[in-house]
C-alpha atoms as a printed R data frame, in Angstrom:
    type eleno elety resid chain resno      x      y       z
1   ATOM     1    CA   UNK     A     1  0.000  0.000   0.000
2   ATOM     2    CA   UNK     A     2  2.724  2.267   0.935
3   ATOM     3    CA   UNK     A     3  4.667  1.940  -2.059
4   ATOM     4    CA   UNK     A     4  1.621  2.839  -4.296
5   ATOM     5    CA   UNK     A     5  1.245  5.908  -2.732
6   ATOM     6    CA   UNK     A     6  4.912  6.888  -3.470
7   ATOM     7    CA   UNK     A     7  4.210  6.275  -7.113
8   ATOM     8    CA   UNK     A     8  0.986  7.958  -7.184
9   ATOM     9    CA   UNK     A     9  2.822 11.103  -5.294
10  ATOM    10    CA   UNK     A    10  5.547 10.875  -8.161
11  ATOM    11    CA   UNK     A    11  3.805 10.944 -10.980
12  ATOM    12    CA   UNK     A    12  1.645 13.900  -9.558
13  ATOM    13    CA   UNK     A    13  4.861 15.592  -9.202
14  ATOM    14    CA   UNK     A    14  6.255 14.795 -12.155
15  ATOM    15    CA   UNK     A    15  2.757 16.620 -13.987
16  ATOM    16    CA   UNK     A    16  3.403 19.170 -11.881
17  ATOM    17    CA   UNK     A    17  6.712 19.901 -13.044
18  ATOM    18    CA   UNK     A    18  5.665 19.106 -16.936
19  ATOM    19    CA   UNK     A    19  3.219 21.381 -16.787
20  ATOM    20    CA   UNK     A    20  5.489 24.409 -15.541
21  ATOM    21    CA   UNK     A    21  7.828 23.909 -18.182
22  ATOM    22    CA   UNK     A    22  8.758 26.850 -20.525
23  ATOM    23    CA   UNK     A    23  6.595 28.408 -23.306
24  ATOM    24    CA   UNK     A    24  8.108 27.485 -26.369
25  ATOM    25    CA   UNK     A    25  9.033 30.529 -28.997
26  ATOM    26    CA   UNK     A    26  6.222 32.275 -30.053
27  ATOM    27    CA   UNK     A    27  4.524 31.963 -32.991
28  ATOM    28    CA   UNK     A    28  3.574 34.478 -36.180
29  ATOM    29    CA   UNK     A    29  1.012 33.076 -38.723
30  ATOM    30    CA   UNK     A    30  0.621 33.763 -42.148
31  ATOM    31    CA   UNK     A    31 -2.121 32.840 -44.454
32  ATOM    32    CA   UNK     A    32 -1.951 33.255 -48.503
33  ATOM    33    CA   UNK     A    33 -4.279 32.264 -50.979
34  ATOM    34    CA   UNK     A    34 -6.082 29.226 -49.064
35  ATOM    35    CA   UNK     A    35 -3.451 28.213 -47.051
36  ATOM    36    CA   UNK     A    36 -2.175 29.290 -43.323
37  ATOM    37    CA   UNK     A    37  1.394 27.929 -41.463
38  ATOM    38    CA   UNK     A    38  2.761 29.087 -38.316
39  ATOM    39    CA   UNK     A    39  6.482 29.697 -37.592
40  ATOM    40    CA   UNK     A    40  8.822 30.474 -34.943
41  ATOM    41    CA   UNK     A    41 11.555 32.880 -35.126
42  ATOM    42    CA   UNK     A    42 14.350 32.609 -37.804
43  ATOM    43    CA   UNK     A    43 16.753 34.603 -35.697
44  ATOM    44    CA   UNK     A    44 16.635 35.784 -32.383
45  ATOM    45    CA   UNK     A    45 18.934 38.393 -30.612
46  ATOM    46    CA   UNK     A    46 19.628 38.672 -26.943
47  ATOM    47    CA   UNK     A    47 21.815 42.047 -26.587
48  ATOM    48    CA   UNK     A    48 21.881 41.440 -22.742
49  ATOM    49    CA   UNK     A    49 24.861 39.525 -22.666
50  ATOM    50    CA   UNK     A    50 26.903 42.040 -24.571
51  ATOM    51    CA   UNK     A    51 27.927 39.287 -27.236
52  ATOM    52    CA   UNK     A    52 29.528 40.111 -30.729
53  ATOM    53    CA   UNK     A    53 27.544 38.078 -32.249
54  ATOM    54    CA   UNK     A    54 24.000 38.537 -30.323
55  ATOM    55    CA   UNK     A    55 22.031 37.046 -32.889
56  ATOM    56    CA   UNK     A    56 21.688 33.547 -33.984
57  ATOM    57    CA   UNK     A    57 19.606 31.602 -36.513
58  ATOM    58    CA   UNK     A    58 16.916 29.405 -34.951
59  ATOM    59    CA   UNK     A    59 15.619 27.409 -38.335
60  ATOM    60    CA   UNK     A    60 14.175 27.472 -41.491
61  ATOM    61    CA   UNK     A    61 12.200 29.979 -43.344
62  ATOM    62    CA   UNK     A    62  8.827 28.566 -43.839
63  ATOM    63    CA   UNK     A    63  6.990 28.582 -47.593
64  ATOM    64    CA   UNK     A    64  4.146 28.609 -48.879
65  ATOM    65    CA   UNK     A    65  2.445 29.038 -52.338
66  ATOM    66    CA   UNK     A    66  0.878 31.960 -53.698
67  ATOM    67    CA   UNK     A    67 -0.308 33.286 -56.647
68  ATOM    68    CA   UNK     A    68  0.085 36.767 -58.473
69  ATOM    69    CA   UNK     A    69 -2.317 39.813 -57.044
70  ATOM    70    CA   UNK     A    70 -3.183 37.816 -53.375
71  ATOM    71    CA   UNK     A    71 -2.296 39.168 -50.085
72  ATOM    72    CA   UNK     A    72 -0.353 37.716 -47.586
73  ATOM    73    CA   UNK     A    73 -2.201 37.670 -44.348
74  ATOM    74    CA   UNK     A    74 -0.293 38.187 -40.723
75  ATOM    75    CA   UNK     A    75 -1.365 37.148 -37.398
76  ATOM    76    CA   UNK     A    76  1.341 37.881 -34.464
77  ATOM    77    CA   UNK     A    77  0.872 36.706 -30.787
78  ATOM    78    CA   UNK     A    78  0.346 39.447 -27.709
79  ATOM    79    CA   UNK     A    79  4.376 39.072 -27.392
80  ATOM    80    CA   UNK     A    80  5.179 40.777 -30.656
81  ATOM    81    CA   UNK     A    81  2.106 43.022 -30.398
82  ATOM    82    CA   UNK     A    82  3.112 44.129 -26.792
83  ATOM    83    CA   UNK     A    83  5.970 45.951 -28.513
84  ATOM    84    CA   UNK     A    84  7.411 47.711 -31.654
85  ATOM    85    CA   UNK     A    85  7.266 45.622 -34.943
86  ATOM    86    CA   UNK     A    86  7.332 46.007 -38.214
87  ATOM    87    CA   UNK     A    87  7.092 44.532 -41.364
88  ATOM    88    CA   UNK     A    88  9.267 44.474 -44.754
89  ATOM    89    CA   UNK     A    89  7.887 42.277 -47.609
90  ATOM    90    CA   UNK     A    90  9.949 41.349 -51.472
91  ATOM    91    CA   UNK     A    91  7.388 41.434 -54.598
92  ATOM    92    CA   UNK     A    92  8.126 40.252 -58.087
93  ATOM    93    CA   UNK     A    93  7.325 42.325 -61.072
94  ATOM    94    CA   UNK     A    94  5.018 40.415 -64.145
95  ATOM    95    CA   UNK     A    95  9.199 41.276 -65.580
96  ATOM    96    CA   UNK     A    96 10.692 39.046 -62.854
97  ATOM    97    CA   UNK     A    97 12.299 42.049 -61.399
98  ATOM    98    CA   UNK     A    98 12.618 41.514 -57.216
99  ATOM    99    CA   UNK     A    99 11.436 44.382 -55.199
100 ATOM   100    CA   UNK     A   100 11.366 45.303 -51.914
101 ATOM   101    CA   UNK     A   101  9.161 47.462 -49.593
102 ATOM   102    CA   UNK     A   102  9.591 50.054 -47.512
103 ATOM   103    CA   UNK     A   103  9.450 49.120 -43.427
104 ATOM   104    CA   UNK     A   104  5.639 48.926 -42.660
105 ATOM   105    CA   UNK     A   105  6.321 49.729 -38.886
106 ATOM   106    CA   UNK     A   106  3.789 49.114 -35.510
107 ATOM   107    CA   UNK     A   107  4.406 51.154 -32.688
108 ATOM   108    CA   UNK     A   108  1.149 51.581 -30.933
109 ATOM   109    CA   UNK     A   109  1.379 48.314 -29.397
110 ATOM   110    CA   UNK     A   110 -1.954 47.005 -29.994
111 ATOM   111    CA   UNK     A   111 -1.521 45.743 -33.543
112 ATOM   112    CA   UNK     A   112 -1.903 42.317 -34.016
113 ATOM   113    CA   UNK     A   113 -2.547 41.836 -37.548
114 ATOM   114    CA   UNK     A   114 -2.008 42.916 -41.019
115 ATOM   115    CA   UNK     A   115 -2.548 42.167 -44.645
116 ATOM   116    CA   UNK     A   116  0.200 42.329 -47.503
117 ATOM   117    CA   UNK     A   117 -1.220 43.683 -50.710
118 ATOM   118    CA   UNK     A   118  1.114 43.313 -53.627
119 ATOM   119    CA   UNK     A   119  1.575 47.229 -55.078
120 ATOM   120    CA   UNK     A   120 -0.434 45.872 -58.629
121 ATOM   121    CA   UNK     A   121 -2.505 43.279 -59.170
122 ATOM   122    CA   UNK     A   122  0.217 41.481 -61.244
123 ATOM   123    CA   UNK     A   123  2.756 41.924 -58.785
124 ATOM   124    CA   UNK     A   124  3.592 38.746 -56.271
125 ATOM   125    CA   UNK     A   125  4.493 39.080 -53.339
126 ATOM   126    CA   UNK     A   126  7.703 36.864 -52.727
127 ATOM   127    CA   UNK     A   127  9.149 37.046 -49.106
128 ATOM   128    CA   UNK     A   128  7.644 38.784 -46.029
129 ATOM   129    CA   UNK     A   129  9.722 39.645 -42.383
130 ATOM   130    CA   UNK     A   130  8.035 39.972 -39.448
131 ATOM   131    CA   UNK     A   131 10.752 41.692 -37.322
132 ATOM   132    CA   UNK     A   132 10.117 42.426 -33.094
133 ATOM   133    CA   UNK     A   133 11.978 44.938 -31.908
134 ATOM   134    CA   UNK     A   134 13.324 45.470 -28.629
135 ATOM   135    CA   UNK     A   135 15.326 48.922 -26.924
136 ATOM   136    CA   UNK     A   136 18.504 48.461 -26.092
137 ATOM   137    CA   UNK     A   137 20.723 50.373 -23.653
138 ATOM   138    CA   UNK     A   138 24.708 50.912 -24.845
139 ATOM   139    CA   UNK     A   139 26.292 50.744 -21.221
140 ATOM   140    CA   UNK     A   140 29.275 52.983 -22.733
141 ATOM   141    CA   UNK     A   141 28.064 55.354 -24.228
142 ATOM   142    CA   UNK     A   142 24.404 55.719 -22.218
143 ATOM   143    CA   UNK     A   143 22.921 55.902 -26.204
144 ATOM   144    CA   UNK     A   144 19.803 53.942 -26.175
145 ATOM   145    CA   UNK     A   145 17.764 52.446 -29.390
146 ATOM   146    CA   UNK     A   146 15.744 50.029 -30.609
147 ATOM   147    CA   UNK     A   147 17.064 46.546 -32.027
148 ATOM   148    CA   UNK     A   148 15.751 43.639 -33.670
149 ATOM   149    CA   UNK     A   149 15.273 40.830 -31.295
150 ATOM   150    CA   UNK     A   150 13.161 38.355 -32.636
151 ATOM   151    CA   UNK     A   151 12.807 37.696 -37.036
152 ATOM   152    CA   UNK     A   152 10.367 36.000 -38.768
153 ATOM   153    CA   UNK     A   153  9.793 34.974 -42.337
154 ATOM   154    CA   UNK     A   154  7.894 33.477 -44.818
155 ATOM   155    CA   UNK     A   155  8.922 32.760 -48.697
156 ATOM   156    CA   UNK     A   156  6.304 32.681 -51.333
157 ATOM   157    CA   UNK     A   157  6.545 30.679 -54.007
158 ATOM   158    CA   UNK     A   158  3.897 31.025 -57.422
């Protein structure tokens, strides 16, 4: 009988401790003609620990398929909202010329969504960045800015 009860009191500790693990990364979503993914960051950058190399790559850029004129969708969790963010998105011309946007930037820290509209109908969008920034005191020289801290992205193929 005993012994029972010290497995029974183990495995309720061991859900215990499962379920206070970690969040994992968080998660942007993107959704483009028909079809939605989710991805974590593709680089993340901690500048507290005065690295000089802060950022490192985290995986894979995500694709999905798209066709010309549709807009790419955005859905970001309360942890990008919560603070400045912005957007820069790659478009190919009916010419096959690449360009690329200006910064689309969120600073009122309630945005959590956006749509991608390709500049003419015949334009497709190719690549979008979600980029999270984050400020960022320089001990040194007491300057203070804001950084990129968290990236991520999302090819389109046609």
């Amino acid at each position: 009988m005993r012994r029972s009860r010290v497995v029974a009191l183990l495995a309720a500790g061991g859900f215990a401790v499962a379920g206070c693990s970690a969040p994992g990364p968080a998660e942007v979503t993107f959704y483009a003609d028909g079809h939605t993914i989710n991805t974590t960051p593709v680089l993340t950058c901690d500048y507290s620990r005065q690295l000089a190399q802060p950022c490192s790559a985290k995986g894979d850029t995500k694709t999905l398929k798209v066709r010309p004129g549709k807009p790419v969708q955005i859905s970001v969790p309360g942890e990008v909202a919560d603070a400045p963010w912005q957007i820069v998105y790659e478009y190919v011309t009916p010419q096959g010329e690449y360009k690329q946007s200006d910064p689309i930037p969120f600073t009122s820290l309630d945005r959590y969504a956006y749509t991608v509209t390709p500049p003419t109908p015949a334009d497709r969008i190719s690549a979008v960045d979600v980029q999270k920034y984050t400020a960022v005191l320089n001990s040194s020289t007491g300057e203070s800015g804001l950084l990129p801290s968290d990236v991520w992205g999302l090819r389109l193929e046609a």
